[in-house]
Coordinates of C-alpha atoms and ligand atoms in Angstrom, one line a residue:
X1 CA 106.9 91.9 127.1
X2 CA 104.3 94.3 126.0
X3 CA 104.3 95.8 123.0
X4 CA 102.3 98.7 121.5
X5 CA 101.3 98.6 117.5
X6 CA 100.6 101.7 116.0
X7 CA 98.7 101.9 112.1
X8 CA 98.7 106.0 111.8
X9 CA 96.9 106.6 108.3
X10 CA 97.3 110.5 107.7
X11 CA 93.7 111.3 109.9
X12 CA 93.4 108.2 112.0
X13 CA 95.4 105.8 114.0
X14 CA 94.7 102.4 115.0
X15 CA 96.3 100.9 118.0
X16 CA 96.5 98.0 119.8
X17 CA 98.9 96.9 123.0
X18 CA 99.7 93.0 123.5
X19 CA 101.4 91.5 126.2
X20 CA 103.3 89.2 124.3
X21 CA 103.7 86.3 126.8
X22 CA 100.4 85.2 125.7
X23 CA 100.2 87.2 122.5
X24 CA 97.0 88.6 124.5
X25 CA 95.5 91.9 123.1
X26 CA 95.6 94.4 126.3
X27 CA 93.8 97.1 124.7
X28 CA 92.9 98.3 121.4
X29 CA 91.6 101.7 120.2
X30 CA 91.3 104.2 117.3
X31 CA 91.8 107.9 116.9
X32 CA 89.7 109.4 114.1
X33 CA 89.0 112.0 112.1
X34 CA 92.5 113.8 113.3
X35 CA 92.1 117.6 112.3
X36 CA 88.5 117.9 112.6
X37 CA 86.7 119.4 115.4
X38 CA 84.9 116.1 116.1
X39 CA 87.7 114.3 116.4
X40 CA 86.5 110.8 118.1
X41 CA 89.3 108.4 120.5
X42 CA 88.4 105.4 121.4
X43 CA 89.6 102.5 123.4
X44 CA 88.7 98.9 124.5
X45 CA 90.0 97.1 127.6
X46 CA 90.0 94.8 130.0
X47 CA 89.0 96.5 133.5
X48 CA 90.1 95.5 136.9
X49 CA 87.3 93.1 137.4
X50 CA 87.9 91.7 134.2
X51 CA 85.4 92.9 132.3
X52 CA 85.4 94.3 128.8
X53 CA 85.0 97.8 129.1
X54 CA 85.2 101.4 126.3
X55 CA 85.7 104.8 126.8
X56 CA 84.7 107.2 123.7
X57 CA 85.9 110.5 124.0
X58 CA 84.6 113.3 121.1
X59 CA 86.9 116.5 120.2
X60 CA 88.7 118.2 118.5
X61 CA 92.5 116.4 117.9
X62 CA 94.7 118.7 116.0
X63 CA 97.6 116.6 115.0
X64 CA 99.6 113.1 115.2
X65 CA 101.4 114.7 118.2
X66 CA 97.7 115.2 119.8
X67 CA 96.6 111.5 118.8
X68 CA 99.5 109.7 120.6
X69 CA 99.3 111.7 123.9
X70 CA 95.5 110.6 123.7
X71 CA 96.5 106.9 123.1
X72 CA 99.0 107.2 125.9
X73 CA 96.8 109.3 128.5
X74 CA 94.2 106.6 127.8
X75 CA 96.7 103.5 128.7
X76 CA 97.6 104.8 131.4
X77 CA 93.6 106.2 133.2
X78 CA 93.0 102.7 132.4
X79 CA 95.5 101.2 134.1
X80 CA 96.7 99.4 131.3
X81 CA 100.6 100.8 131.4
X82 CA 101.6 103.2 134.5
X83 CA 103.7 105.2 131.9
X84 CA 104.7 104.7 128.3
X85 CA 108.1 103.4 129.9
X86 CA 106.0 100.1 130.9
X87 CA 106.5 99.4 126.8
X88 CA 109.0 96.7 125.3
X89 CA 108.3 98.5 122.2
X90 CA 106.5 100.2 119.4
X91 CA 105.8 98.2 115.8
X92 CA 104.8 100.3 113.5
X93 CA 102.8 99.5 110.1
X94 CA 104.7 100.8 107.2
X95 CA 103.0 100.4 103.7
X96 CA 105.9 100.9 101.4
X97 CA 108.9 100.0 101.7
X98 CA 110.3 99.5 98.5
X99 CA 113.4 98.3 97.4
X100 CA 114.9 99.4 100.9
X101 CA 113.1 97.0 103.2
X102 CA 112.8 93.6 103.0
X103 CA 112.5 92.8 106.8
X104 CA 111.2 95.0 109.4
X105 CA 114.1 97.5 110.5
X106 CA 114.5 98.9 114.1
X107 CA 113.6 102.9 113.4
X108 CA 116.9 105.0 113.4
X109 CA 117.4 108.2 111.5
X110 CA 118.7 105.9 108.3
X111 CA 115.2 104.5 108.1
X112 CA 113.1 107.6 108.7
X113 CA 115.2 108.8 106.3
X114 CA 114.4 105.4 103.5
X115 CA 110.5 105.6 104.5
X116 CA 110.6 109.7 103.8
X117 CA 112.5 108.7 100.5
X118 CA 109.4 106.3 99.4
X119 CA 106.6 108.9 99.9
X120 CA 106.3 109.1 95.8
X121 CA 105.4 105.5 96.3
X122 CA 102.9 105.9 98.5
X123 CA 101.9 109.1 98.7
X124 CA 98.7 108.3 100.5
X125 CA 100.2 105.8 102.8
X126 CA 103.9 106.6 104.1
X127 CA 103.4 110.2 105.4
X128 CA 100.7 109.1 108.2
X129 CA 103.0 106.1 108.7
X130 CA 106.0 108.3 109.2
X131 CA 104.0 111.0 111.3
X132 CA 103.2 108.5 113.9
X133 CA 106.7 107.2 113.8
X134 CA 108.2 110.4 114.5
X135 CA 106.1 111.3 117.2
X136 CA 106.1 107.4 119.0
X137 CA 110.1 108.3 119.2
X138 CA 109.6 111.6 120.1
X139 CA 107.7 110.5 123.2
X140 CA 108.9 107.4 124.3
X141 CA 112.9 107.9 123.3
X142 CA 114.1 104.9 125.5
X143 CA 111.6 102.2 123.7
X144 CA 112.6 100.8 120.4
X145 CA 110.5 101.5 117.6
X146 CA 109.8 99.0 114.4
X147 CA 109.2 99.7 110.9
X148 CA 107.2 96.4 109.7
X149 CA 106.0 96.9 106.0
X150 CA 103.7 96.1 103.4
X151 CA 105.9 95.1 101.3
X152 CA 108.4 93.2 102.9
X153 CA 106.8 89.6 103.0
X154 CA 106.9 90.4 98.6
X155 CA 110.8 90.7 98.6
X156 CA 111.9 87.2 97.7
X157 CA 109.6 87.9 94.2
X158 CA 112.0 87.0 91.3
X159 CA 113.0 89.4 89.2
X160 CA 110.8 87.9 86.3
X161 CA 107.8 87.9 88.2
X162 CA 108.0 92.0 89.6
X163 CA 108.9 93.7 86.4
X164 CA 107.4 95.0 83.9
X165 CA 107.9 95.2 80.7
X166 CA 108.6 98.9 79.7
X167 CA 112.2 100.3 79.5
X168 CA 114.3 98.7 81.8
X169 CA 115.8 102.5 82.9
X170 CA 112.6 102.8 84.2
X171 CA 113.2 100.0 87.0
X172 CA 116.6 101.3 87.4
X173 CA 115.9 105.1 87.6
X174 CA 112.5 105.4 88.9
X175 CA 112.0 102.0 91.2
X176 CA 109.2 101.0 88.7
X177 CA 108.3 97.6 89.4
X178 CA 105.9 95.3 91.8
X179 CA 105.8 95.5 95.0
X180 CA 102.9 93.6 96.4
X181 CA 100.7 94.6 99.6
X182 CA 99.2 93.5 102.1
X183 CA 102.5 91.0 103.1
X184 CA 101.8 91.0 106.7
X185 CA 98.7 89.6 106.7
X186 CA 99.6 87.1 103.5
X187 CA 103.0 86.2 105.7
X188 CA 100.6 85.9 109.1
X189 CA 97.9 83.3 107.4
X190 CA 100.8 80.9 105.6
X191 CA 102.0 80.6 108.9
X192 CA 99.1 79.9 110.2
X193 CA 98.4 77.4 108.0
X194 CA 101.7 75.5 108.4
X195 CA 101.0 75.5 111.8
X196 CA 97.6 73.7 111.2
X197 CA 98.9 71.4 108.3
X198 CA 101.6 70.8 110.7
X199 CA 103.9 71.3 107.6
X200 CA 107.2 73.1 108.1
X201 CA 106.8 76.6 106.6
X202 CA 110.0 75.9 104.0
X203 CA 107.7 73.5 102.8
X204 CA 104.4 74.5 102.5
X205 CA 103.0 76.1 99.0
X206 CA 99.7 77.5 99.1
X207 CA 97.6 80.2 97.4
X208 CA 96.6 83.2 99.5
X209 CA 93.5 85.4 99.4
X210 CA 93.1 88.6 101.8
X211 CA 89.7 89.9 100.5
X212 CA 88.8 92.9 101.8
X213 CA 87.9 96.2 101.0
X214 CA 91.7 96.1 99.0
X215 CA 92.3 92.7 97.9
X216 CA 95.4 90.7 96.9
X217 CA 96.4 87.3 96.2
X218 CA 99.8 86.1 96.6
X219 CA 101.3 82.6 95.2
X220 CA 103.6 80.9 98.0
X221 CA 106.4 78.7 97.7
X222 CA 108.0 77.1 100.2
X223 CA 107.0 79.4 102.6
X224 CA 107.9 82.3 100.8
X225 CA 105.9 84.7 98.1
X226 CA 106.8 84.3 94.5
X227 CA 104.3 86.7 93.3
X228 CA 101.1 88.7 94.2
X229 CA 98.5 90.5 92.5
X230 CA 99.1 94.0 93.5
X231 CA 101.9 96.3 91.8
X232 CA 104.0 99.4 92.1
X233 CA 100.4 100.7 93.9
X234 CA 97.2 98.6 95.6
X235 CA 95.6 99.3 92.0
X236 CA 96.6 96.3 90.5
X237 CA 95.2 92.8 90.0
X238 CA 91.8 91.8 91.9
X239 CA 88.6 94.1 91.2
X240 CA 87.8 95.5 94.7
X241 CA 85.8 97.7 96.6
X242 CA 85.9 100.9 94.5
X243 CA 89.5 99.8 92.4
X244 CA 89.8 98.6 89.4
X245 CA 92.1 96.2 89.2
X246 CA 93.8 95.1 86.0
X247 CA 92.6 97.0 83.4
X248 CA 94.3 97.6 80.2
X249 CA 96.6 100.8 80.6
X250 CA 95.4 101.9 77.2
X251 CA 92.1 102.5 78.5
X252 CA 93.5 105.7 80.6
X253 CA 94.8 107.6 77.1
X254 CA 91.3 107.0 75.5
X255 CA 89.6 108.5 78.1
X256 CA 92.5 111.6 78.5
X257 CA 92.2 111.4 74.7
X258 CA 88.5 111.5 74.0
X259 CA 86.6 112.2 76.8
X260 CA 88.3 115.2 78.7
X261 CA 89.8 112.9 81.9
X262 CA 93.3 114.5 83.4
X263 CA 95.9 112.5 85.8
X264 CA 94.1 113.4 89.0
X265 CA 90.3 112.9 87.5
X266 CA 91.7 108.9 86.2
X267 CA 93.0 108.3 89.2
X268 CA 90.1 108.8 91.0
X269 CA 88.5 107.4 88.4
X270 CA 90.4 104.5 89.3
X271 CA 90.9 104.2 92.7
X272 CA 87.8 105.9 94.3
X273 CA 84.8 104.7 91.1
X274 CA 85.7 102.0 90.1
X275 CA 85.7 97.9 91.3
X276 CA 82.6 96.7 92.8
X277 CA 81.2 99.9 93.3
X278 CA 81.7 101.3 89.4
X279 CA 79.7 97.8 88.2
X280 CA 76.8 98.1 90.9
X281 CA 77.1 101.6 92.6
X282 CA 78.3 99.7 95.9
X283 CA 81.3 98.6 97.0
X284 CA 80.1 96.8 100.5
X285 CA 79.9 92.9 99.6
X286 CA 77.0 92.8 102.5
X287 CA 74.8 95.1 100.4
X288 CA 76.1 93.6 97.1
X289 CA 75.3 90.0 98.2
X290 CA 71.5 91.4 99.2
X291 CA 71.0 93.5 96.2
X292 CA 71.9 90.3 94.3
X293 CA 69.5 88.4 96.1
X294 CA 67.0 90.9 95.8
X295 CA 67.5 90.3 92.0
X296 CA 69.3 93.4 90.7
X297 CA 71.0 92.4 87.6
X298 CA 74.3 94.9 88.1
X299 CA 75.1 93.3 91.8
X300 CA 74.7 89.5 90.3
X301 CA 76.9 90.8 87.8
X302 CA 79.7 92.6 89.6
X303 CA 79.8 89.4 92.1
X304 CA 80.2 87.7 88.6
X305 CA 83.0 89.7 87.5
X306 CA 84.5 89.8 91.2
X307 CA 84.6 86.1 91.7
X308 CA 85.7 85.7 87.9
X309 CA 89.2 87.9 88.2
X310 CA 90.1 85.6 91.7
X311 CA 89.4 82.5 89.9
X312 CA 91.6 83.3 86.9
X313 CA 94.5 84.0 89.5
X314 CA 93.7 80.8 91.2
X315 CA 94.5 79.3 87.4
X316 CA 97.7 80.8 87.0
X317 CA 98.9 80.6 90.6
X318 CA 98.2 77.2 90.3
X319 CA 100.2 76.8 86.8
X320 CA 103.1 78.3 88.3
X321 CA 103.7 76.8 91.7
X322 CA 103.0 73.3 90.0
X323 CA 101.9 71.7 93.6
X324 CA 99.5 73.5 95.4
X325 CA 98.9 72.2 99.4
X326 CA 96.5 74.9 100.3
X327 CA 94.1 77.6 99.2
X328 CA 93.6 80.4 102.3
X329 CA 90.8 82.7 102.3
X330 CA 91.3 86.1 104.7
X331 CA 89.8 89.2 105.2
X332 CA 86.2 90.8 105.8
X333 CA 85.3 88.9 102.2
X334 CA 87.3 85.7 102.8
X335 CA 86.1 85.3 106.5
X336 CA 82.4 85.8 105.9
X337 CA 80.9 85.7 102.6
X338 CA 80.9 82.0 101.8
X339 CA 79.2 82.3 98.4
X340 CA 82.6 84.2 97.0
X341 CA 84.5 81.1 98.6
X342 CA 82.1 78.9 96.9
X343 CA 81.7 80.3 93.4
X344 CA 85.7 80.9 93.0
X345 CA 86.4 77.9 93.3
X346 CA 83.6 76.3 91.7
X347 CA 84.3 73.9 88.8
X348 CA 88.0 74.0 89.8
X349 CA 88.2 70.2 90.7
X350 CA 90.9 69.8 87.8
X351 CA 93.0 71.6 89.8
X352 CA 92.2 69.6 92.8
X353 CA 90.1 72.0 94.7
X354 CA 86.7 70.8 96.0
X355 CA 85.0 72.6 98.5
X356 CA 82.3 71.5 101.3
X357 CA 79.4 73.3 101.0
X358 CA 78.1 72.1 104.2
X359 CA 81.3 73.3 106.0
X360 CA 81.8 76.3 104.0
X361 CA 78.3 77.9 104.1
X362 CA 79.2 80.1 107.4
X363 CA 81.0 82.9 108.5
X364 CA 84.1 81.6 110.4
X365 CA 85.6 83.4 113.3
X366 CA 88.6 81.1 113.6
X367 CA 90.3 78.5 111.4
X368 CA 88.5 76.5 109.1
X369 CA 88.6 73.9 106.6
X370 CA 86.0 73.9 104.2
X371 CA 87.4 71.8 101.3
X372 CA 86.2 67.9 100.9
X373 CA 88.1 65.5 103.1
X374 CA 89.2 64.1 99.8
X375 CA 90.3 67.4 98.1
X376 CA 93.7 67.3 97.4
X377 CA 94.2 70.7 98.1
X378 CA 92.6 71.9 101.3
X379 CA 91.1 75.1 101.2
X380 CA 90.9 76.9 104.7
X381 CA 89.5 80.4 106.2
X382 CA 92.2 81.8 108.4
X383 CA 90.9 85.2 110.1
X384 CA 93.9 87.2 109.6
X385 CA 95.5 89.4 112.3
X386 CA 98.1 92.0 110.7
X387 CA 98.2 93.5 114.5
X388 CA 99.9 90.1 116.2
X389 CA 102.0 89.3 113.2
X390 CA 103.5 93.2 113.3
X391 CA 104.0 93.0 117.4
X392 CA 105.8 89.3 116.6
X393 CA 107.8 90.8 114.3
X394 CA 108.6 93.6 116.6
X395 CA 109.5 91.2 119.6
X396 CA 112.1 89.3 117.1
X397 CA 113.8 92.8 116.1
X398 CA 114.0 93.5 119.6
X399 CA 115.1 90.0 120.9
X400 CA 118.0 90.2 118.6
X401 CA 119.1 93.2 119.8
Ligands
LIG1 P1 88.0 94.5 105.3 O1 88.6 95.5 104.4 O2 88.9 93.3 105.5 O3 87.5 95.0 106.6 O4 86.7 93.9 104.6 C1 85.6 94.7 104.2 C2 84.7 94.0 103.3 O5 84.3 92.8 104.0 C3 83.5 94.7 102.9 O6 83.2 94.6 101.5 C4 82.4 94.1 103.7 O7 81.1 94.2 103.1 C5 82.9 92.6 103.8 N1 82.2 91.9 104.8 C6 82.3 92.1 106.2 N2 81.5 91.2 106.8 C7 80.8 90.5 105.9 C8 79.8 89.5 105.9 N3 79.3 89.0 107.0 N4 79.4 89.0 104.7 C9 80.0 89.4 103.5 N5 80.9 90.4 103.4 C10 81.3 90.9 104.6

């Protein structure tokens, strides 16, 4: 069964074909800068002797429509697929899916419809999402297409851990409430890690961190996410690259109030200035960890702050799940910067976390304990891979078909 997965942001689109037998990646690629006149397409793949092989192509791609005729002409010169009919079908990522979607949902005109519907959630998000949708269907009509989101792993939150506390009309009227990100990858690495626990998943509780660029931490019980750091938006909880996190709201009506800021200027303010990069002027944990070393007082203090806020959660995810069997790291962060694994959880051995420095002090490419053999709660790196887990949950919508 192959099976294409499609990530269309609203100027690039990430792709990547698996033949699902094996869960082997067949090809992978990205078209950028859609619109421009040096628009780049890119793809990696196995040739017929074997070997890995790219093709880089630079020019100018007008539109979505343009992108996926790219993708697909360069399938098929490669002699990955002899047409897009070779394809089981198409998973797309979908960001937000609100209250709609709680499991991935085979794409019909009812879901185009709910994913159109949740733009004002994710303005930045959904409309690339739906654009590559729309033109997947429109070129390959006989393959079923996928909506996998964001949001859906967050679904099972109870009602007392995703609202807030403003006027309840405001849930009811305007869908404010949390949502929680980054759900494929938190769903792909419990699973993982049930696997290697050899725990059933229904049983498993663990703590989940996918530090990247965004970053969110979810708190899993048996199996399933009880709550996460992110919100209504990926603005919410952990400081990251260039967000925030949690600030307090009444920070944003000072600033409107007293130093001339408007709606759009806080929320780049927010968004685009702040995190990592507002403390130190960077917001890539390479340069951070190097500036620190170098001895620059703001880096050493945004790691500080950084590893800080991820601790605290650790605290309170901890409080509420009551037993914790694991602590997963994930992401470009979680993977490969060891001294963030090491100084959020340092001094945590209350809680039963104890980490190996001699295990933990590398960058880990595949799964990895690095918690004491006598930690009671193992703490492992699990590279995350939001591609598979979206083409598994694409074969499963099609199996039941
Ligand atoms: P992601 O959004 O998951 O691609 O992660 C991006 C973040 O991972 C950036 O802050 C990178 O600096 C960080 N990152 C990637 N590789 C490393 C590394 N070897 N050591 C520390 N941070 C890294």
């Amino acid at each position: 069964m192959k099976i294409l997965v499609l990530n269309a942001g609203s100027s690039s689109v990430k792709y990547q074909l698996f033949e699902m037998n094996d869960n082997q990646v067949l090809a992978s690629g990205l078209i950028e800068k859609i619109g421009e006149m040096d628009s780049l397409a890119k793809i990696k793949y196995c040739d017929e002797r074997g070997c890995e092989a790219k093709i880089e192509r630079v020019g100018n791609i007008k539109n979505h429509d343009d992108a996926l005729a790219i993708i697909s002409d360069l399938l098929i010169e490669t002699k990955v697929i002899a047409s897009l009919d070779d394809l089981d079908g198409v998973g797309h990522r979908v960001v937000q899916g609100g209250s709609l979607f709680s499991k991935p949902a085979l794409v019909d005109a009812h879901v185009i419809e709910g994913i159109e519907r949740l733009i004002p959630l994710a303005p930045l998000h959904n409309p690339g999402n739906l654009a590559g949708i729309k033109v997947s269907l429109e070129k390959s009509p006989s393959v079923p297409q996928v909506a996998v989101f964001d949001t859906a792993f967050h679904a099972t939150l109870p009602q007392y851990a995703y609202l807030y506390a403003l006027p309840y009309k405001l849930f009811e009227e305007a869908n404010v409430r949390r949502y929680g990100f980054h759900g494929t990858s938190h769903h792909f690495i419990v699973k993982e890690a049930a696997k290697t626990l050899q725990k059933p998943l229904n049983e498993l509780n663990a703590i989940t961190l996918h530090l990247g660029n965004g970053a969110s931490m979810c708190a899993v019980k048996n199996g399933k996410s009880i709550d996460t750091t992110m919100g209504l938006t990926p603005l919410e909880g952990l400081i990251m690259g260039t967000r925030s996190g949690d600030i307090d709201p009444a920070i944003l009506f000072y600033l409107a109030r007293t130093q001339g800021y408007t709606i759009d200027t806080l929320d780049t303010l927010l968004n685009k200035e702040s995190g990592l990069k507002g403390i130190c002027g960077n917001n890539d944990m390479r340069e951070i960890g190097k500036m620190a070393q170098e001895g620059d007082e703001k880096a050493k203090l945004a790691l500080e702050m950084f590893n800080y806020r991820i601790k605290k959660y650790i605290g309170a995810y901890s409080a509420i799940l009551g037993r914790v069997d694991c602590i997963i790291f994930t992401g470009g962060i979680g993977e490969n910067d060891s001294d963030v694994r090491r100084d959020s959880c340092q001094g945590l051995s209350n809680l039963g976390i104890e980490i190996d420095e001699s295990v933990n002090n590398q960058r880990c490419s595949s799964i990895t304990y690095i918690s004491t053999t006598s930690s009671p709660v193992k703490v492992l790196v699990i590279p995350t891979n939001e591609e598979l887990e979206i083409a598994l949950q694409t074969k499963e919508v099609i199996e039941a078909l």
